[in-house]
């Protein structure tokens, strides 16, 4: 985490137009960096896995709603079934964190050098999007493996993959290296949009909060006849930080969810003659024909339910 914070602190986003570092901007960027890190770690440690496996099964048209799927998993496969596929993200989270912040720093540096001024919200979205695009090189295969393990039964007689390593071997044997990157176009679109939204929306919300806190601090100082407030860190109440994180997480998934549905649908598809979706276009067409526009939002309920407390809590860590 310290390396992430250091990288974020040196980003051009935190540089003021004058000399030195803008404390308010530094708080915003470091907060966003810490927030994404905690979300990635939370997912890798399995804190979100029970919600995630329900979401994936709903996306792939398993019968019943979220509660029915969860109760069926518990009754038929036991509590451990909620954590199927968690090893792959646990292994890959370190690479994801490094890629996201390394890429975000490079992109934001290049954009500020090009424009010679602090980044705007759209430019922050672009820098975050490019970071997400880079991350998709790892997150694509990682989530493909996780989804295949989540979709299979835990019963030994019905199990297809013996574990993470066996899943990788079978994917490579049946489809080669390219098979690991199945659904990659949808993954890239989702990652670009996700990280673009995360950095830009949280940054914009926190900028408004910091501006409001600065205005109240100035008014209080003037009322107390204490003159102008001293330069330094602006203290933002924890509940406001949590609120910004919660809103960011909800906005992210609400705007980005169809990409995730298409990605999961393609990654859970069969091989050879059993494969139904050759391209992203085929998957989109099938979802539309079967379920209409609602098909692109299957499983959104548990996703938003998970995102609200996780996104709020991560910015307080």
mmCIF file of C-alpha atoms in Angstrom:
data_model
loop_
_atom_site.group_PDB
_atom_site.id
_atom_site.type_symbol
_atom_site.label_atom_id
_atom_site.label_comp_id
_atom_site.label_asym_id
_atom_site.label_seq_id
_atom_site.Cartn_x
_atom_site.Cartn_y
_atom_site.Cartn_z
ATOM 1 C CA UNK A 1 0.000 0.000 0.000
ATOM 2 C CA UNK A 2 2.814 2.428 0.808
ATOM 3 C CA UNK A 3 4.283 2.026 -2.677
ATOM 4 C CA UNK A 4 0.872 2.767 -4.144
ATOM 5 C CA UNK A 5 0.501 5.891 -2.039
ATOM 6 C CA UNK A 6 3.987 7.033 -2.968
ATOM 7 C CA UNK A 7 3.241 6.556 -6.634
ATOM 8 C CA UNK A 8 -0.027 8.402 -6.321
ATOM 9 C CA UNK A 9 1.596 11.248 -4.434
ATOM 10 C CA UNK A 10 4.118 11.762 -7.227
ATOM 11 C CA UNK A 11 1.453 11.768 -9.925
ATOM 12 C CA UNK A 12 0.970 15.031 -11.814
ATOM 13 C CA UNK A 13 -2.622 15.009 -10.638
ATOM 14 C CA UNK A 14 -1.440 16.063 -7.213
ATOM 15 C CA UNK A 15 0.813 18.836 -8.412
ATOM 16 C CA UNK A 16 -0.493 22.324 -7.919
ATOM 17 C CA UNK A 17 -0.232 24.915 -10.614
ATOM 18 C CA UNK A 18 2.398 26.624 -8.542
ATOM 19 C CA UNK A 19 5.252 25.033 -6.623
ATOM 20 C CA UNK A 20 4.929 22.003 -4.413
ATOM 21 C CA UNK A 21 1.986 19.682 -3.922
ATOM 22 C CA UNK A 22 -1.635 20.599 -3.520
ATOM 23 C CA UNK A 23 -2.800 18.907 -0.287
ATOM 24 C CA UNK A 24 -6.384 18.686 -1.505
ATOM 25 C CA UNK A 25 -5.407 17.089 -4.807
ATOM 26 C CA UNK A 26 -3.020 14.758 -3.030
ATOM 27 C CA UNK A 27 -5.818 13.588 -0.728
ATOM 28 C CA UNK A 28 -8.078 12.911 -3.701
ATOM 29 C CA UNK A 29 -5.546 10.903 -5.710
ATOM 30 C CA UNK A 30 -4.161 8.964 -2.755
ATOM 31 C CA UNK A 31 -7.721 8.198 -1.689
ATOM 32 C CA UNK A 32 -8.562 6.845 -5.126
ATOM 33 C CA UNK A 33 -5.359 4.812 -5.183
ATOM 34 C CA UNK A 34 -5.994 3.330 -1.764
ATOM 35 C CA UNK A 35 -9.614 2.661 -2.618
ATOM 36 C CA UNK A 36 -8.888 0.654 -5.747
ATOM 37 C CA UNK A 37 -6.122 -1.241 -3.966
ATOM 38 C CA UNK A 38 -8.443 -2.273 -1.149
ATOM 39 C CA UNK A 39 -11.148 -3.324 -3.621
ATOM 40 C CA UNK A 40 -8.681 -5.511 -5.506
ATOM 41 C CA UNK A 41 -7.358 -7.012 -2.286
ATOM 42 C CA UNK A 42 -10.877 -7.520 -0.954
ATOM 43 C CA UNK A 43 -11.831 -9.436 -4.080
ATOM 44 C CA UNK A 44 -8.666 -11.526 -4.005
ATOM 45 C CA UNK A 45 -9.112 -12.503 -0.350
ATOM 46 C CA UNK A 46 -12.610 -13.756 -1.041
ATOM 47 C CA UNK A 47 -14.445 -11.019 0.850
ATOM 48 C CA UNK A 48 -16.675 -10.465 -2.192
ATOM 49 C CA UNK A 49 -16.750 -14.034 -3.476
ATOM 50 C CA UNK A 50 -20.192 -15.055 -2.124
ATOM 51 C CA UNK A 51 -21.767 -12.107 -3.943
ATOM 52 C CA UNK A 52 -19.637 -12.683 -7.012
ATOM 53 C CA UNK A 53 -20.511 -16.329 -7.588
ATOM 54 C CA UNK A 54 -24.226 -15.484 -7.315
ATOM 55 C CA UNK A 55 -23.733 -12.662 -9.812
ATOM 56 C CA UNK A 56 -21.872 -14.892 -12.289
ATOM 57 C CA UNK A 57 -24.526 -17.605 -12.132
ATOM 58 C CA UNK A 58 -27.307 -15.087 -12.644
ATOM 59 C CA UNK A 59 -25.446 -13.636 -15.625
ATOM 60 C CA UNK A 60 -25.299 -17.107 -17.148
ATOM 61 C CA UNK A 61 -29.049 -17.654 -16.721
ATOM 62 C CA UNK A 62 -29.006 -20.116 -13.834
ATOM 63 C CA UNK A 63 -32.632 -20.491 -12.749
ATOM 64 C CA UNK A 64 -33.917 -18.394 -9.873
ATOM 65 C CA UNK A 65 -33.093 -15.081 -8.292
ATOM 66 C CA UNK A 66 -30.142 -14.161 -6.114
ATOM 67 C CA UNK A 67 -31.579 -15.616 -2.904
ATOM 68 C CA UNK A 68 -32.631 -18.858 -4.608
ATOM 69 C CA UNK A 69 -29.189 -19.345 -6.169
ATOM 70 C CA UNK A 70 -27.437 -18.617 -2.868
ATOM 71 C CA UNK A 71 -29.657 -20.974 -0.879
ATOM 72 C CA UNK A 72 -29.281 -23.726 -3.491
ATOM 73 C CA UNK A 73 -25.505 -23.394 -3.379
ATOM 74 C CA UNK A 74 -25.561 -23.635 0.407
ATOM 75 C CA UNK A 75 -27.842 -26.678 0.482
ATOM 76 C CA UNK A 76 -26.387 -28.653 -2.417
ATOM 77 C CA UNK A 77 -22.689 -27.743 -2.351
ATOM 78 C CA UNK A 78 -22.023 -26.340 1.107
ATOM 79 C CA UNK A 79 -20.581 -23.023 2.327
ATOM 80 C CA UNK A 80 -17.193 -23.638 0.706
ATOM 81 C CA UNK A 81 -18.831 -23.454 -2.714
ATOM 82 C CA UNK A 82 -19.171 -19.687 -2.337
ATOM 83 C CA UNK A 83 -15.393 -19.400 -2.552
ATOM 84 C CA UNK A 84 -14.804 -21.422 -5.686
ATOM 85 C CA UNK A 85 -12.316 -19.787 -8.025
ATOM 86 C CA UNK A 86 -10.878 -17.415 -5.414
ATOM 87 C CA UNK A 87 -7.298 -18.673 -5.844
ATOM 88 C CA UNK A 88 -6.820 -17.113 -9.289
ATOM 89 C CA UNK A 89 -7.552 -13.505 -8.209
ATOM 90 C CA UNK A 90 -5.568 -14.051 -5.011
ATOM 91 C CA UNK A 91 -2.509 -14.948 -7.085
ATOM 92 C CA UNK A 92 -3.008 -12.150 -9.608
ATOM 93 C CA UNK A 93 -3.907 -9.237 -7.343
ATOM 94 C CA UNK A 94 -0.294 -8.104 -6.861
ATOM 95 C CA UNK A 95 0.240 -7.807 -10.596
ATOM 96 C CA UNK A 96 -3.083 -5.997 -11.001
ATOM 97 C CA UNK A 97 -2.214 -3.374 -8.385
ATOM 98 C CA UNK A 98 1.218 -2.754 -9.923
ATOM 99 C CA UNK A 99 -0.184 -2.499 -13.445
ATOM 100 C CA UNK A 100 -3.065 -0.190 -12.523
ATOM 101 C CA UNK A 101 -0.981 2.366 -10.642
ATOM 102 C CA UNK A 102 2.084 2.137 -12.838
ATOM 103 C CA UNK A 103 -0.055 2.673 -15.929
ATOM 104 C CA UNK A 104 -2.156 5.406 -14.312
ATOM 105 C CA UNK A 105 0.969 7.290 -13.275
ATOM 106 C CA UNK A 106 2.518 7.018 -16.752
ATOM 107 C CA UNK A 107 -0.700 8.050 -18.491
ATOM 108 C CA UNK A 108 -1.415 10.977 -16.182
ATOM 109 C CA UNK A 109 2.199 12.159 -16.459
ATOM 110 C CA UNK A 110 2.060 12.049 -20.250
ATOM 111 C CA UNK A 111 -1.289 13.849 -20.390
ATOM 112 C CA UNK A 112 -0.185 16.630 -18.074
ATOM 113 C CA UNK A 113 3.097 17.052 -19.943
ATOM 114 C CA UNK A 114 1.145 17.323 -23.168
ATOM 115 C CA UNK A 115 -1.349 19.898 -21.847
ATOM 116 C CA UNK A 116 0.996 21.577 -19.337
ATOM 117 C CA UNK A 117 -1.747 21.957 -16.726
ATOM 118 C CA UNK A 118 -3.515 19.880 -14.048
ATOM 119 C CA UNK A 119 -5.719 17.179 -15.508
ATOM 120 C CA UNK A 120 -9.412 17.773 -16.060
ATOM 121 C CA UNK A 121 -12.039 15.173 -15.162
ATOM 122 C CA UNK A 122 -12.223 13.811 -18.753
ATOM 123 C CA UNK A 123 -8.431 13.552 -18.848
ATOM 124 C CA UNK A 124 -8.448 11.736 -15.520
ATOM 125 C CA UNK A 125 -11.039 9.364 -16.981
ATOM 126 C CA UNK A 126 -8.726 8.731 -19.946
ATOM 127 C CA UNK A 127 -5.709 8.084 -17.693
ATOM 128 C CA UNK A 128 -7.747 5.695 -15.556
ATOM 129 C CA UNK A 129 -9.121 4.019 -18.660
ATOM 130 C CA UNK A 130 -5.654 3.413 -20.057
ATOM 131 C CA UNK A 131 -4.640 1.921 -16.716
ATOM 132 C CA UNK A 132 -7.641 -0.402 -16.879
ATOM 133 C CA UNK A 133 -6.806 -1.340 -20.446
ATOM 134 C CA UNK A 134 -3.320 -2.391 -19.343
ATOM 135 C CA UNK A 135 -4.757 -4.312 -16.412
ATOM 136 C CA UNK A 136 -7.020 -6.323 -18.717
ATOM 137 C CA UNK A 137 -3.975 -8.294 -19.876
ATOM 138 C CA UNK A 138 -3.945 -9.920 -16.429
ATOM 139 C CA UNK A 139 -7.557 -9.588 -15.317
ATOM 140 C CA UNK A 140 -8.942 -11.220 -18.486
ATOM 141 C CA UNK A 141 -7.364 -14.673 -18.021
ATOM 142 C CA UNK A 142 -7.670 -14.399 -14.231
ATOM 143 C CA UNK A 143 -11.421 -13.864 -14.373
ATOM 144 C CA UNK A 144 -11.873 -16.453 -17.115
ATOM 145 C CA UNK A 145 -10.386 -19.114 -14.836
ATOM 146 C CA UNK A 146 -12.421 -17.916 -11.855
ATOM 147 C CA UNK A 147 -15.702 -17.961 -13.772
ATOM 148 C CA UNK A 148 -15.190 -21.520 -15.072
ATOM 149 C CA UNK A 149 -14.547 -22.730 -11.542
ATOM 150 C CA UNK A 150 -17.550 -20.810 -10.208
ATOM 151 C CA UNK A 151 -19.891 -22.287 -12.809
ATOM 152 C CA UNK A 152 -18.987 -25.918 -12.187
ATOM 153 C CA UNK A 153 -20.539 -28.063 -9.479
ATOM 154 C CA UNK A 154 -18.616 -28.855 -6.304
ATOM 155 C CA UNK A 155 -19.793 -32.463 -6.419
ATOM 156 C CA UNK A 156 -16.870 -34.765 -7.363
ATOM 157 C CA UNK A 157 -18.932 -36.728 -9.892
ATOM 158 C CA UNK A 158 -19.941 -33.527 -11.724
ATOM 159 C CA UNK A 159 -16.694 -31.612 -11.421
ATOM 160 C CA UNK A 160 -14.899 -30.681 -14.655
ATOM 161 C CA UNK A 161 -11.806 -29.020 -13.210
ATOM 162 C CA UNK A 162 -9.844 -30.375 -10.256
ATOM 163 C CA UNK A 163 -8.637 -26.896 -9.362
ATOM 164 C CA UNK A 164 -7.076 -23.712 -10.698
ATOM 165 C CA UNK A 165 -4.029 -25.386 -12.259
ATOM 166 C CA UNK A 166 -6.148 -28.071 -13.897
ATOM 167 C CA UNK A 167 -8.503 -25.424 -15.263
ATOM 168 C CA UNK A 168 -5.576 -23.600 -16.886
ATOM 169 C CA UNK A 169 -4.242 -26.858 -18.359
ATOM 170 C CA UNK A 170 -7.600 -27.799 -19.842
ATOM 171 C CA UNK A 171 -8.183 -24.354 -21.336
ATOM 172 C CA UNK A 172 -4.737 -24.393 -22.959
ATOM 173 C CA UNK A 173 -5.171 -27.957 -24.192
ATOM 174 C CA UNK A 174 -8.561 -27.323 -25.742
ATOM 175 C CA UNK A 175 -8.045 -23.833 -27.132
ATOM 176 C CA UNK A 176 -4.444 -22.757 -26.804
ATOM 177 C CA UNK A 177 -3.194 -19.494 -25.335
ATOM 178 C CA UNK A 178 -5.866 -17.467 -27.122
ATOM 179 C CA UNK A 179 -8.545 -19.406 -25.215
ATOM 180 C CA UNK A 180 -7.294 -17.920 -21.947
ATOM 181 C CA UNK A 181 -8.207 -14.519 -23.378
ATOM 182 C CA UNK A 182 -11.737 -15.446 -24.365
ATOM 183 C CA UNK A 183 -14.056 -12.464 -24.019
ATOM 184 C CA UNK A 184 -11.055 -10.141 -24.037
ATOM 185 C CA UNK A 185 -12.738 -7.400 -26.076
ATOM 186 C CA UNK A 186 -15.547 -7.180 -23.527
ATOM 187 C CA UNK A 187 -12.968 -7.322 -20.730
ATOM 188 C CA UNK A 188 -10.997 -4.437 -22.228
ATOM 189 C CA UNK A 189 -14.130 -2.316 -22.620
ATOM 190 C CA UNK A 190 -15.186 -3.063 -19.056
ATOM 191 C CA UNK A 191 -11.756 -2.349 -17.564
ATOM 192 C CA UNK A 192 -11.293 0.881 -19.523
ATOM 193 C CA UNK A 193 -14.692 2.193 -18.469
ATOM 194 C CA UNK A 194 -14.405 0.908 -14.874
ATOM 195 C CA UNK A 195 -11.087 2.500 -13.972
ATOM 196 C CA UNK A 196 -11.886 5.622 -15.957
ATOM 197 C CA UNK A 197 -15.060 6.052 -13.916
ATOM 198 C CA UNK A 198 -13.360 5.121 -10.646
ATOM 199 C CA UNK A 199 -10.583 7.700 -10.820
ATOM 200 C CA UNK A 200 -12.598 10.492 -12.459
ATOM 201 C CA UNK A 201 -15.868 10.207 -10.518
ATOM 202 C CA UNK A 202 -14.202 9.794 -7.133
ATOM 203 C CA UNK A 203 -11.811 12.631 -7.978
ATOM 204 C CA UNK A 204 -14.641 14.932 -9.036
ATOM 205 C CA UNK A 205 -16.747 14.130 -5.962
ATOM 206 C CA UNK A 206 -13.856 14.594 -3.566
ATOM 207 C CA UNK A 207 -12.850 17.838 -5.282
ATOM 208 C CA UNK A 208 -16.321 19.199 -4.532
ATOM 209 C CA UNK A 209 -16.116 17.970 -0.942
ATOM 210 C CA UNK A 210 -12.672 19.497 -0.414
ATOM 211 C CA UNK A 211 -13.848 22.787 -1.941
ATOM 212 C CA UNK A 212 -16.813 22.799 0.419
ATOM 213 C CA UNK A 213 -14.607 22.014 3.424
ATOM 214 C CA UNK A 214 -12.200 24.785 2.410
ATOM 215 C CA UNK A 215 -15.060 27.286 2.095
ATOM 216 C CA UNK A 216 -16.422 26.358 5.531
ATOM 217 C CA UNK A 217 -12.955 26.582 7.046
ATOM 218 C CA UNK A 218 -12.433 30.032 5.546
ATOM 219 C CA UNK A 219 -15.833 31.240 6.747
ATOM 220 C CA UNK A 220 -15.174 29.922 10.252
ATOM 221 C CA UNK A 221 -11.789 31.617 10.374
ATOM 222 C CA UNK A 222 -13.261 34.915 9.201
ATOM 223 C CA UNK A 223 -16.085 34.706 11.730
ATOM 224 C CA UNK A 224 -13.575 34.132 14.493
ATOM 225 C CA UNK A 225 -11.556 37.130 13.279
ATOM 226 C CA UNK A 226 -8.609 34.821 12.933
ATOM 227 C CA UNK A 227 -7.668 35.985 9.495
ATOM 228 C CA UNK A 228 -7.065 33.652 6.584
ATOM 229 C CA UNK A 229 -6.782 29.927 7.274
ATOM 230 C CA UNK A 230 -3.325 28.504 7.372
ATOM 231 C CA UNK A 231 -2.085 26.437 4.473
ATOM 232 C CA UNK A 232 -2.098 22.705 5.030
ATOM 233 C CA UNK A 233 -4.156 19.577 4.816
ATOM 234 C CA UNK A 234 -7.916 19.894 4.535
ATOM 235 C CA UNK A 235 -9.529 17.436 6.919
ATOM 236 C CA UNK A 236 -12.489 15.692 5.287
ATOM 237 C CA UNK A 237 -14.923 13.893 7.630
ATOM 238 C CA UNK A 238 -14.741 10.098 7.211
ATOM 239 C CA UNK A 239 -18.435 9.830 6.402
ATOM 240 C CA UNK A 240 -17.994 12.137 3.410
ATOM 241 C CA UNK A 241 -15.064 10.073 2.151
ATOM 242 C CA UNK A 242 -17.171 6.924 2.546
ATOM 243 C CA UNK A 243 -20.106 8.556 0.769
ATOM 244 C CA UNK A 244 -17.917 9.526 -2.192
ATOM 245 C CA UNK A 245 -16.575 5.984 -2.374
ATOM 246 C CA UNK A 246 -20.050 4.458 -2.170
ATOM 247 C CA UNK A 247 -21.440 6.683 -4.914
ATOM 248 C CA UNK A 248 -18.407 5.978 -7.098
ATOM 249 C CA UNK A 249 -18.851 2.223 -6.752
ATOM 250 C CA UNK A 250 -22.568 2.347 -7.543
ATOM 251 C CA UNK A 251 -22.063 4.620 -10.569
ATOM 252 C CA UNK A 252 -19.241 2.413 -11.833
ATOM 253 C CA UNK A 253 -21.303 -0.763 -11.895
ATOM 254 C CA UNK A 254 -24.546 0.843 -13.053
ATOM 255 C CA UNK A 255 -22.832 2.298 -16.134
ATOM 256 C CA UNK A 256 -20.495 -0.604 -16.782
ATOM 257 C CA UNK A 257 -22.518 -3.711 -16.047
ATOM 258 C CA UNK A 258 -23.536 -4.794 -19.589
ATOM 259 C CA UNK A 259 -19.859 -5.250 -20.499
ATOM 260 C CA UNK A 260 -19.444 -7.529 -17.492
ATOM 261 C CA UNK A 261 -22.467 -9.632 -18.475
ATOM 262 C CA UNK A 262 -21.158 -10.130 -22.018
ATOM 263 C CA UNK A 263 -17.689 -10.978 -20.703
ATOM 264 C CA UNK A 264 -18.984 -13.558 -18.221
ATOM 265 C CA UNK A 265 -21.281 -15.101 -20.823
ATOM 266 C CA UNK A 266 -18.403 -15.629 -23.252
ATOM 267 C CA UNK A 267 -16.002 -16.908 -20.603
ATOM 268 C CA UNK A 268 -18.470 -19.504 -19.329
ATOM 269 C CA UNK A 269 -19.091 -20.795 -22.859
ATOM 270 C CA UNK A 270 -18.045 -24.288 -23.967
ATOM 271 C CA UNK A 271 -15.278 -25.418 -26.307
ATOM 272 C CA UNK A 272 -15.344 -26.917 -29.780
ATOM 273 C CA UNK A 273 -18.799 -27.997 -30.919
ATOM 274 C CA UNK A 274 -20.268 -26.836 -27.601
ATOM 275 C CA UNK A 275 -19.158 -23.251 -28.129
ATOM 276 C CA UNK A 276 -22.057 -20.882 -28.862
ATOM 277 C CA UNK A 277 -20.404 -17.444 -28.981
ATOM 278 C CA UNK A 278 -17.555 -16.999 -31.443
ATOM 279 C CA UNK A 279 -17.418 -13.235 -31.038
ATOM 280 C CA UNK A 280 -18.644 -10.536 -28.705
ATOM 281 C CA UNK A 281 -21.248 -9.633 -31.318
ATOM 282 C CA UNK A 282 -22.685 -13.160 -31.171
ATOM 283 C CA UNK A 283 -22.935 -13.004 -27.379
ATOM 284 C CA UNK A 284 -24.628 -9.603 -27.441
ATOM 285 C CA UNK A 285 -27.125 -10.783 -30.058
ATOM 286 C CA UNK A 286 -27.951 -13.935 -28.085
ATOM 287 C CA UNK A 287 -28.499 -12.056 -24.821
ATOM 288 C CA UNK A 288 -30.740 -9.544 -26.581
ATOM 289 C CA UNK A 289 -32.792 -12.198 -28.381
ATOM 290 C CA UNK A 290 -33.323 -14.312 -25.248
ATOM 291 C CA UNK A 291 -33.847 -11.700 -22.527
ATOM 292 C CA UNK A 292 -33.982 -8.308 -24.222
ATOM 293 C CA UNK A 293 -32.342 -5.342 -22.545
ATOM 294 C CA UNK A 294 -32.938 -6.882 -19.114
ATOM 295 C CA UNK A 295 -30.476 -9.634 -19.984
ATOM 296 C CA UNK A 296 -27.629 -7.137 -19.849
ATOM 297 C CA UNK A 297 -28.437 -6.397 -16.217
ATOM 298 C CA UNK A 298 -28.936 -9.904 -14.815
ATOM 299 C CA UNK A 299 -27.205 -10.084 -11.430
ATOM 300 C CA UNK A 300 -26.963 -6.321 -11.011
ATOM 301 C CA UNK A 301 -28.804 -6.462 -7.665
ATOM 302 C CA UNK A 302 -26.191 -8.479 -5.736
ATOM 303 C CA UNK A 303 -23.452 -6.532 -7.518
ATOM 304 C CA UNK A 304 -24.748 -3.174 -6.293
ATOM 305 C CA UNK A 305 -25.430 -4.661 -2.873
ATOM 306 C CA UNK A 306 -21.803 -5.736 -2.682
ATOM 307 C CA UNK A 307 -20.386 -2.535 -4.167
ATOM 308 C CA UNK A 308 -22.066 -0.115 -1.752
ATOM 309 C CA UNK A 309 -20.420 -1.205 1.534
ATOM 310 C CA UNK A 310 -17.178 -2.350 -0.107
ATOM 311 C CA UNK A 311 -16.630 0.880 -2.042
ATOM 312 C CA UNK A 312 -17.552 2.990 0.980
ATOM 313 C CA UNK A 313 -15.404 1.014 3.392
ATOM 314 C CA UNK A 314 -12.294 0.800 1.244
ATOM 315 C CA UNK A 315 -11.738 4.554 1.292
ATOM 316 C CA UNK A 316 -11.707 4.504 5.091
ATOM 317 C CA UNK A 317 -8.934 1.887 5.332
#
